[in-house]
Coordinates of C-alpha atoms and ligand atoms in Angstrom, one line a residue:
M1 CA 68.9 137.8 28.8
A2 CA 70.0 134.4 27.8
V3 CA 68.5 132.9 24.9
R4 CA 65.0 130.8 26.1
E5 CA 62.9 128.1 23.9
I6 CA 59.6 129.4 24.3
K7 CA 58.6 125.9 22.0
Q8 CA 60.6 124.6 19.2
N9 CA 62.3 127.0 17.0
I10 CA 60.6 129.9 19.0
Y11 CA 62.6 131.9 21.0
A12 CA 62.8 134.6 23.5
V13 CA 66.0 136.8 22.6
G14 CA 65.0 140.1 24.5
S15 CA 66.5 141.5 27.2
I16 CA 65.9 141.8 31.1
D17 CA 66.3 145.7 32.9
W18 CA 67.0 144.5 36.1
D19 CA 67.9 148.2 37.0
R20 CA 65.4 150.6 35.3
R21 CA 63.5 152.7 38.0
L22 CA 61.8 155.0 35.4
F23 CA 59.8 155.0 32.5
D24 CA 59.3 157.8 30.0
E25 CA 60.9 159.8 32.7
L26 CA 57.4 159.5 34.3
I27 CA 56.3 156.0 35.7
P28 CA 58.1 154.1 38.7
L29 CA 59.6 151.0 37.8
P30 CA 59.7 149.5 41.2
D31 CA 60.6 146.0 39.9
G32 CA 62.6 147.3 36.7
T33 CA 61.3 145.7 33.3
S34 CA 62.0 143.8 30.4
Y35 CA 62.0 144.2 26.2
N36 CA 60.9 140.8 25.0
S37 CA 61.5 140.1 21.4
Y38 CA 61.0 137.1 20.0
L39 CA 62.4 135.3 17.2
I40 CA 60.5 132.7 15.1
K41 CA 62.3 130.0 12.4
G42 CA 60.1 128.7 9.9
S43 CA 61.1 126.5 7.4
E44 CA 62.0 129.0 4.9
K45 CA 61.8 132.1 6.5
I46 CA 62.9 133.6 9.9
A47 CA 61.1 136.5 11.6
L48 CA 61.7 138.6 14.4
I49 CA 59.1 140.0 16.7
D50 CA 59.6 143.7 18.2
A51 CA 63.1 144.8 19.1
V52 CA 64.4 146.1 22.3
D53 CA 65.1 149.4 24.1
P54 CA 68.1 150.9 22.5
T55 CA 70.4 150.8 25.6
K56 CA 69.8 146.9 25.3
R57 CA 70.5 146.3 21.7
H58 CA 73.6 144.7 22.3
E59 CA 71.9 142.0 24.1
L60 CA 69.5 141.1 21.3
M61 CA 72.2 141.3 19.0
A62 CA 74.3 138.6 21.2
N63 CA 71.4 136.3 21.4
L64 CA 71.0 136.4 17.8
E65 CA 74.6 135.5 17.3
Q66 CA 74.5 132.9 19.9
L67 CA 71.5 131.3 17.5
N68 CA 73.6 131.8 14.8
I69 CA 71.2 134.0 13.0
N70 CA 73.0 134.6 9.8
K71 CA 69.5 136.1 8.2
I72 CA 66.6 137.8 9.2
D73 CA 63.6 137.9 6.6
Y74 CA 61.0 139.7 8.4
V75 CA 61.2 142.1 11.3
I76 CA 57.8 142.4 12.8
S77 CA 56.9 145.8 14.5
N78 CA 53.9 145.6 16.6
H79 CA 54.3 149.1 18.1
A80 CA 56.3 152.0 17.4
E81 CA 57.5 153.0 20.7
Q82 CA 61.3 152.9 21.1
D83 CA 61.8 150.5 23.8
H84 CA 60.6 147.8 21.5
S85 CA 61.4 149.8 18.0
G86 CA 64.4 152.1 19.0
S87 CA 67.2 149.5 18.1
I88 CA 65.3 147.9 14.6
P89 CA 67.8 150.5 12.5
Q90 CA 70.9 148.2 14.1
I91 CA 68.9 144.9 13.1
L92 CA 68.6 146.4 9.7
E93 CA 72.3 147.6 9.4
L94 CA 72.9 143.9 10.5
Y95 CA 70.6 142.0 8.3
P96 CA 70.3 144.5 5.2
D97 CA 68.0 141.9 3.2
A98 CA 65.0 142.0 6.1
K99 CA 62.0 143.9 5.6
V100 CA 60.2 145.7 8.4
V101 CA 56.9 144.3 8.6
T102 CA 54.0 146.6 9.8
N103 CA 50.7 148.4 9.4
Q104 CA 50.6 151.5 7.6
K105 CA 50.0 153.9 10.4
C106 CA 53.5 152.2 12.3
K107 CA 55.3 152.5 9.4
G108 CA 54.6 156.6 9.0
M109 CA 55.5 156.6 12.9
L110 CA 58.7 154.5 12.6
M111 CA 59.7 156.4 9.6
D112 CA 59.3 159.8 11.6
L113 CA 60.9 158.4 15.1
L114 CA 64.0 156.1 13.3
L115 CA 64.2 157.8 10.3
I116 CA 63.9 154.1 8.5
P117 CA 63.7 154.3 5.0
E118 CA 60.5 153.7 3.3
D119 CA 61.9 151.0 1.1
K120 CA 62.7 149.0 3.9
F121 CA 58.9 148.5 4.8
L122 CA 56.3 145.6 3.9
T123 CA 53.0 147.0 5.1
I124 CA 50.3 144.9 6.3
N125 CA 46.5 145.0 6.6
D126 CA 44.2 143.8 9.2
R127 CA 44.0 139.8 9.3
E128 CA 46.5 139.8 6.7
T129 CA 49.1 136.7 6.9
I130 CA 52.9 136.2 5.8
S131 CA 54.2 132.6 5.4
L132 CA 57.6 131.5 7.1
G133 CA 57.0 128.1 5.3
N134 CA 55.8 126.0 8.0
K135 CA 54.5 128.5 10.1
T136 CA 51.7 131.1 9.6
L137 CA 51.7 134.9 11.1
E138 CA 48.9 136.5 10.9
F139 CA 48.6 140.5 12.1
I140 CA 45.3 142.1 13.9
L141 CA 45.2 145.9 13.8
A142 CA 44.5 146.8 17.6
P143 CA 44.8 150.4 17.8
W144 CA 45.3 152.1 21.0
V145 CA 46.3 150.0 23.5
H146 CA 48.2 152.4 23.6
W147 CA 49.0 154.2 20.4
P148 CA 47.3 154.9 17.5
E149 CA 49.5 152.3 15.2
T150 CA 49.4 149.3 17.8
M151 CA 48.9 145.5 16.5
F152 CA 48.8 141.8 17.3
T153 CA 50.8 139.3 15.7
Y154 CA 49.6 135.5 15.9
L155 CA 51.5 132.7 15.1
K156 CA 48.7 130.3 13.6
E157 CA 50.3 127.0 13.8
D158 CA 51.2 127.3 17.5
R159 CA 48.3 129.4 18.8
I160 CA 51.1 131.8 20.5
L161 CA 49.6 135.8 20.6
F162 CA 52.3 138.4 20.8
T163 CA 50.6 141.6 21.9
C164 CA 53.2 143.8 22.5
D165 CA 52.9 146.1 25.7
F166 CA 49.1 144.8 25.7
L167 CA 48.9 142.4 28.6
G168 CA 52.3 143.3 29.5
S169 CA 53.8 143.9 33.2
H170 CA 57.2 146.0 34.0
L171 CA 58.7 143.3 35.9
A172 CA 62.0 141.9 35.9
T173 CA 62.2 138.1 36.6
S174 CA 64.3 135.6 35.4
D175 CA 61.1 133.3 34.7
L176 CA 60.6 132.8 31.1
F177 CA 56.6 131.9 32.1
V178 CA 54.4 133.2 34.8
T179 CA 54.9 131.4 37.9
D180 CA 53.7 133.5 40.4
E181 CA 50.4 134.5 39.1
A182 CA 49.9 136.9 42.4
R183 CA 53.1 138.9 41.7
V184 CA 52.4 139.4 37.9
Y185 CA 49.3 140.4 38.6
E186 CA 50.2 143.3 40.8
A187 CA 52.4 144.3 37.9
A188 CA 50.4 143.7 35.1
K189 CA 47.6 145.8 37.3
R190 CA 50.2 148.9 37.6
Y191 CA 50.8 148.5 34.0
Y192 CA 46.9 148.4 33.1
A193 CA 46.5 151.3 35.3
E194 CA 49.3 153.5 33.9
I195 CA 49.4 152.8 30.3
M196 CA 45.9 151.1 29.3
M197 CA 43.6 152.4 31.4
P198 CA 42.4 155.4 29.3
F199 CA 41.7 153.4 26.5
R200 CA 39.3 151.0 28.0
T201 CA 36.8 151.2 25.6
S202 CA 39.4 150.1 22.7
I203 CA 40.4 147.3 25.0
K204 CA 37.0 146.0 25.2
R205 CA 36.8 145.2 21.7
H206 CA 40.2 144.1 21.6
L207 CA 39.2 141.4 24.2
E208 CA 36.5 140.2 22.1
V209 CA 38.5 140.0 19.1
I210 CA 40.5 137.8 21.3
K211 CA 37.7 135.9 22.7
G212 CA 37.2 134.7 19.0
M213 CA 41.0 133.0 18.4
E214 CA 42.5 130.0 20.2
V215 CA 45.4 131.5 22.3
E216 CA 47.5 129.0 23.9
I217 CA 50.2 131.5 25.2
A218 CA 50.3 135.2 25.2
A219 CA 53.5 136.6 24.7
P220 CA 53.6 140.2 25.5
S221 CA 56.8 142.5 25.2
H222 CA 57.3 143.3 29.1
G223 CA 57.1 141.0 31.7
P224 CA 57.0 137.1 31.8
V225 CA 54.9 135.0 29.2
Y226 CA 51.8 133.6 30.0
Q227 CA 50.9 129.9 29.5
R228 CA 47.3 130.4 31.0
P229 CA 46.5 133.7 29.0
E230 CA 42.8 133.0 30.7
F231 CA 44.6 134.3 34.0
I232 CA 45.6 137.5 32.5
L233 CA 42.6 138.0 29.9
S234 CA 40.0 137.5 32.9
A235 CA 41.9 140.3 34.9
Y236 CA 41.9 142.9 32.2
R237 CA 38.0 141.9 31.6
E238 CA 37.3 143.1 35.3
W239 CA 39.5 146.1 35.0
V240 CA 37.9 147.1 31.7
S241 CA 34.4 146.8 32.8
D242 CA 32.1 149.2 34.0
E243 CA 31.9 148.0 37.3
V244 CA 32.9 150.0 40.7
K245 CA 33.9 149.2 43.6
N246 CA 32.6 150.1 47.5
E247 CA 36.2 152.4 47.7
V248 CA 37.1 156.0 48.0
I249 CA 40.6 157.2 47.2
V250 CA 41.7 160.3 48.8
P251 CA 44.9 161.8 47.5
Y252 CA 45.7 164.7 49.4
I253 CA 48.6 167.4 50.9
S254 CA 48.6 169.2 54.3
M255 CA 50.7 171.9 54.8
H256 CA 49.9 173.1 58.5
G257 CA 48.0 169.8 59.8
S258 CA 44.5 171.8 58.9
T259 CA 43.8 169.5 55.8
E260 CA 45.5 166.4 57.5
K261 CA 43.2 166.7 60.4
L262 CA 40.1 166.7 57.7
V263 CA 41.5 163.8 56.1
N264 CA 41.9 161.5 59.5
Y265 CA 38.5 162.2 60.2
F266 CA 36.9 161.6 56.9
V267 CA 38.9 158.4 56.5
N268 CA 37.8 157.1 59.7
A269 CA 33.9 158.1 58.7
L270 CA 34.7 156.0 55.7
I271 CA 36.0 153.0 57.6
E272 CA 32.9 152.9 60.3
R273 CA 30.3 153.0 57.0
K274 CA 32.4 150.1 55.9
I275 CA 33.7 151.8 53.2
S276 CA 37.2 150.9 51.7
V277 CA 39.4 153.9 51.7
K278 CA 43.0 154.7 50.3
P279 CA 44.4 157.7 51.2
F280 CA 47.5 158.7 49.5
N281 CA 49.7 161.6 51.0
L282 CA 51.3 163.0 47.6
T283 CA 54.3 164.3 49.1
R284 CA 55.8 160.1 49.4
T285 CA 53.1 158.6 46.8
D286 CA 54.4 156.3 44.2
I287 CA 51.9 157.2 41.6
G288 CA 51.6 153.9 40.1
H289 CA 49.8 153.0 43.7
L290 CA 47.5 155.9 42.8
A291 CA 46.8 154.9 39.4
M292 CA 46.0 150.9 40.5
A293 CA 44.0 152.2 42.9
L294 CA 42.0 154.5 40.3
V295 CA 41.4 151.0 38.6
D296 CA 38.1 150.0 40.7
A297 CA 37.6 153.1 43.0
A298 CA 33.8 154.2 42.7
T299 CA 34.8 157.7 44.1
I300 CA 37.8 160.1 44.5
V301 CA 37.9 162.9 47.1
I302 CA 40.8 165.5 46.8
A303 CA 42.2 167.4 49.9
S304 CA 44.4 170.1 49.7
P305 CA 45.2 173.1 51.5
T306 CA 44.8 176.6 49.5
V307 CA 48.3 177.7 48.1
L308 CA 48.1 181.5 46.9
V309 CA 44.8 181.0 45.1
G310 CA 44.7 177.6 44.0
P311 CA 45.7 174.0 45.2
H312 CA 48.9 173.1 46.5
P313 CA 50.9 172.1 43.2
L314 CA 51.6 168.5 44.4
V315 CA 47.5 168.2 44.2
V316 CA 47.8 170.2 40.8
Y317 CA 49.8 167.0 39.4
A318 CA 47.7 164.4 41.0
V319 CA 44.3 165.8 39.5
Y320 CA 46.2 166.2 36.2
L321 CA 47.4 162.3 36.1
V322 CA 43.6 161.3 37.2
N323 CA 41.9 163.5 34.4
A324 CA 44.5 162.0 31.8
L325 CA 44.1 158.1 33.0
R326 CA 40.5 158.3 32.4
P327 CA 39.4 156.0 35.5
K328 CA 35.8 154.8 35.9
L329 CA 35.3 156.9 38.5
R330 CA 31.6 157.9 39.5
F331 CA 31.8 160.3 41.8
A332 CA 34.1 163.1 43.1
S333 CA 34.7 165.8 46.1
V334 CA 37.0 168.1 47.5
I335 CA 38.0 168.8 50.9
G336 CA 40.3 171.2 52.4
S337 CA 41.5 174.2 53.8
Y338 CA 42.6 178.1 53.4
G339 CA 43.6 181.0 54.9
W340 CA 41.9 184.3 53.7
G341 CA 40.5 182.9 50.1
G342 CA 41.2 181.3 47.1
R343 CA 39.7 179.3 44.0
M344 CA 40.8 176.1 44.7
L345 CA 37.6 174.3 44.2
E346 CA 37.0 176.0 40.7
Q347 CA 40.5 174.9 39.8
I348 CA 40.5 171.6 40.9
K349 CA 36.8 171.0 39.2
G350 CA 38.1 172.7 35.9
M351 CA 41.2 169.8 35.7
T352 CA 39.0 167.4 35.9
T353 CA 37.3 167.4 32.9
N354 CA 37.4 163.8 31.3
L355 CA 35.9 162.5 34.3
K356 CA 32.5 161.3 34.0
V357 CA 31.5 162.0 37.6
E358 CA 28.8 163.6 39.7
F359 CA 30.3 166.1 42.2
I360 CA 29.3 165.7 45.7
E361 CA 29.0 168.9 48.2
P362 CA 32.8 169.9 48.9
L363 CA 33.9 170.9 52.4
I364 CA 36.5 174.0 52.7
V365 CA 37.2 174.8 55.7
K366 CA 38.8 178.0 56.8
G367 CA 41.5 177.7 59.0
Y368 CA 41.7 174.9 61.8
P369 CA 38.5 172.3 61.4
R370 CA 35.7 172.7 64.0
E371 CA 33.1 170.9 65.4
E372 CA 30.8 171.7 62.8
D373 CA 33.4 170.6 59.8
F374 CA 33.4 167.1 61.3
K375 CA 29.6 167.0 61.0
S376 CA 30.0 168.0 57.6
L377 CA 32.3 165.4 57.1
D378 CA 30.0 162.8 58.2
K379 CA 27.4 164.0 56.2
L380 CA 29.8 163.8 53.1
A381 CA 30.5 160.2 54.2
D382 CA 26.8 159.4 54.5
E383 CA 26.2 160.9 50.9
I384 CA 29.0 158.4 49.6
L385 CA 27.3 155.7 51.1
K386 CA 23.9 156.4 49.7
K387 CA 25.8 157.0 46.1
H388 CA 27.7 154.0 46.3
K389 CA 24.3 151.9 47.3
E390 CA 22.8 153.2 44.6
V391 CA 25.5 151.9 42.0
I392 CA 27.3 149.2 43.5
Q393 CA 25.9 145.6 43.5
Q394 CA 26.6 144.3 46.8
Ligands
FEO401 FE1 56.6 149.5 26.0 FE2 54.6 151.4 24.7 O1 56.1 150.7 24.6

């Protein structure tokens, strides 16, 4: 990525990863990503805010060379995950006088993950500041977005908040700033769903802190920079709120057509009751789409055939993820089929211990569904409608 100027003496010097398609060997990246690193030239000192993924360190180095940066005084590490910290050791080799500035927790993690020696660190506390001469950096500890050591850095004079992963989006784009809010909204919501959703309670606190600050630009370390921070802050406020939408998501698998027959009937029954429904055939689902649907939905209905004695392994995978992401779902149920027996229902319930949901009467049918099974699905749809009316303001 070319060097871009955000404001005078403030540069984006990171890297765009156009081709990356998987993060953490888990998360699909349909639109690639970027590792944003920022250079701030004060009248006396120079700071680099976060670095880049180690696979892209040559691009960061080239950008620093292009700017004729002969010394860096501070390398600010807002987050120890390697896509931002992994090239810090090389930065320290190139700029041996630089100090890594971060909080105590992040320092320990950088020592563990990257074997950076302890004498390379300058440790800061919450709301502490360092001066670059005519510019001041303030550090705001913001644990659990999404690791325990995460923090924000605020450039006071320019009112820029550097948030690392928080508010970010996995989006490779040549736009330095957000130009297409609808596109960024989708990417940022996917990012929130996959990375941030388990930490809703912490995020609420951090949003309150940010509300008390003057932020003209929000600069995350993935995706474009926000010149209108309220756009992404208001989206986050909605996503972390306790409000749920009149939506049901139905992750499902069918092996011989029985469960699919149930799902198709049930989806139509929900549509007839004016309930939004999102079925996900797990043989071809991008888990990012499933995660995004979980941000708002009131209800999940898991649909599976019985394999040996339990749910289909792809259903197990999906339920495990749903449970790990801790969405604000209120209701859950299970539908499915079996040939001769099994413990599918108990096993699925046993995997959802993080979900604060009320279970609604499930429907597990033997073999191919019959007329009375469709009546049971109508009853399930009626019950969901009733429950939604109780908790959702229309
Ligand atoms: Fe972008 Fe948690 O690293």
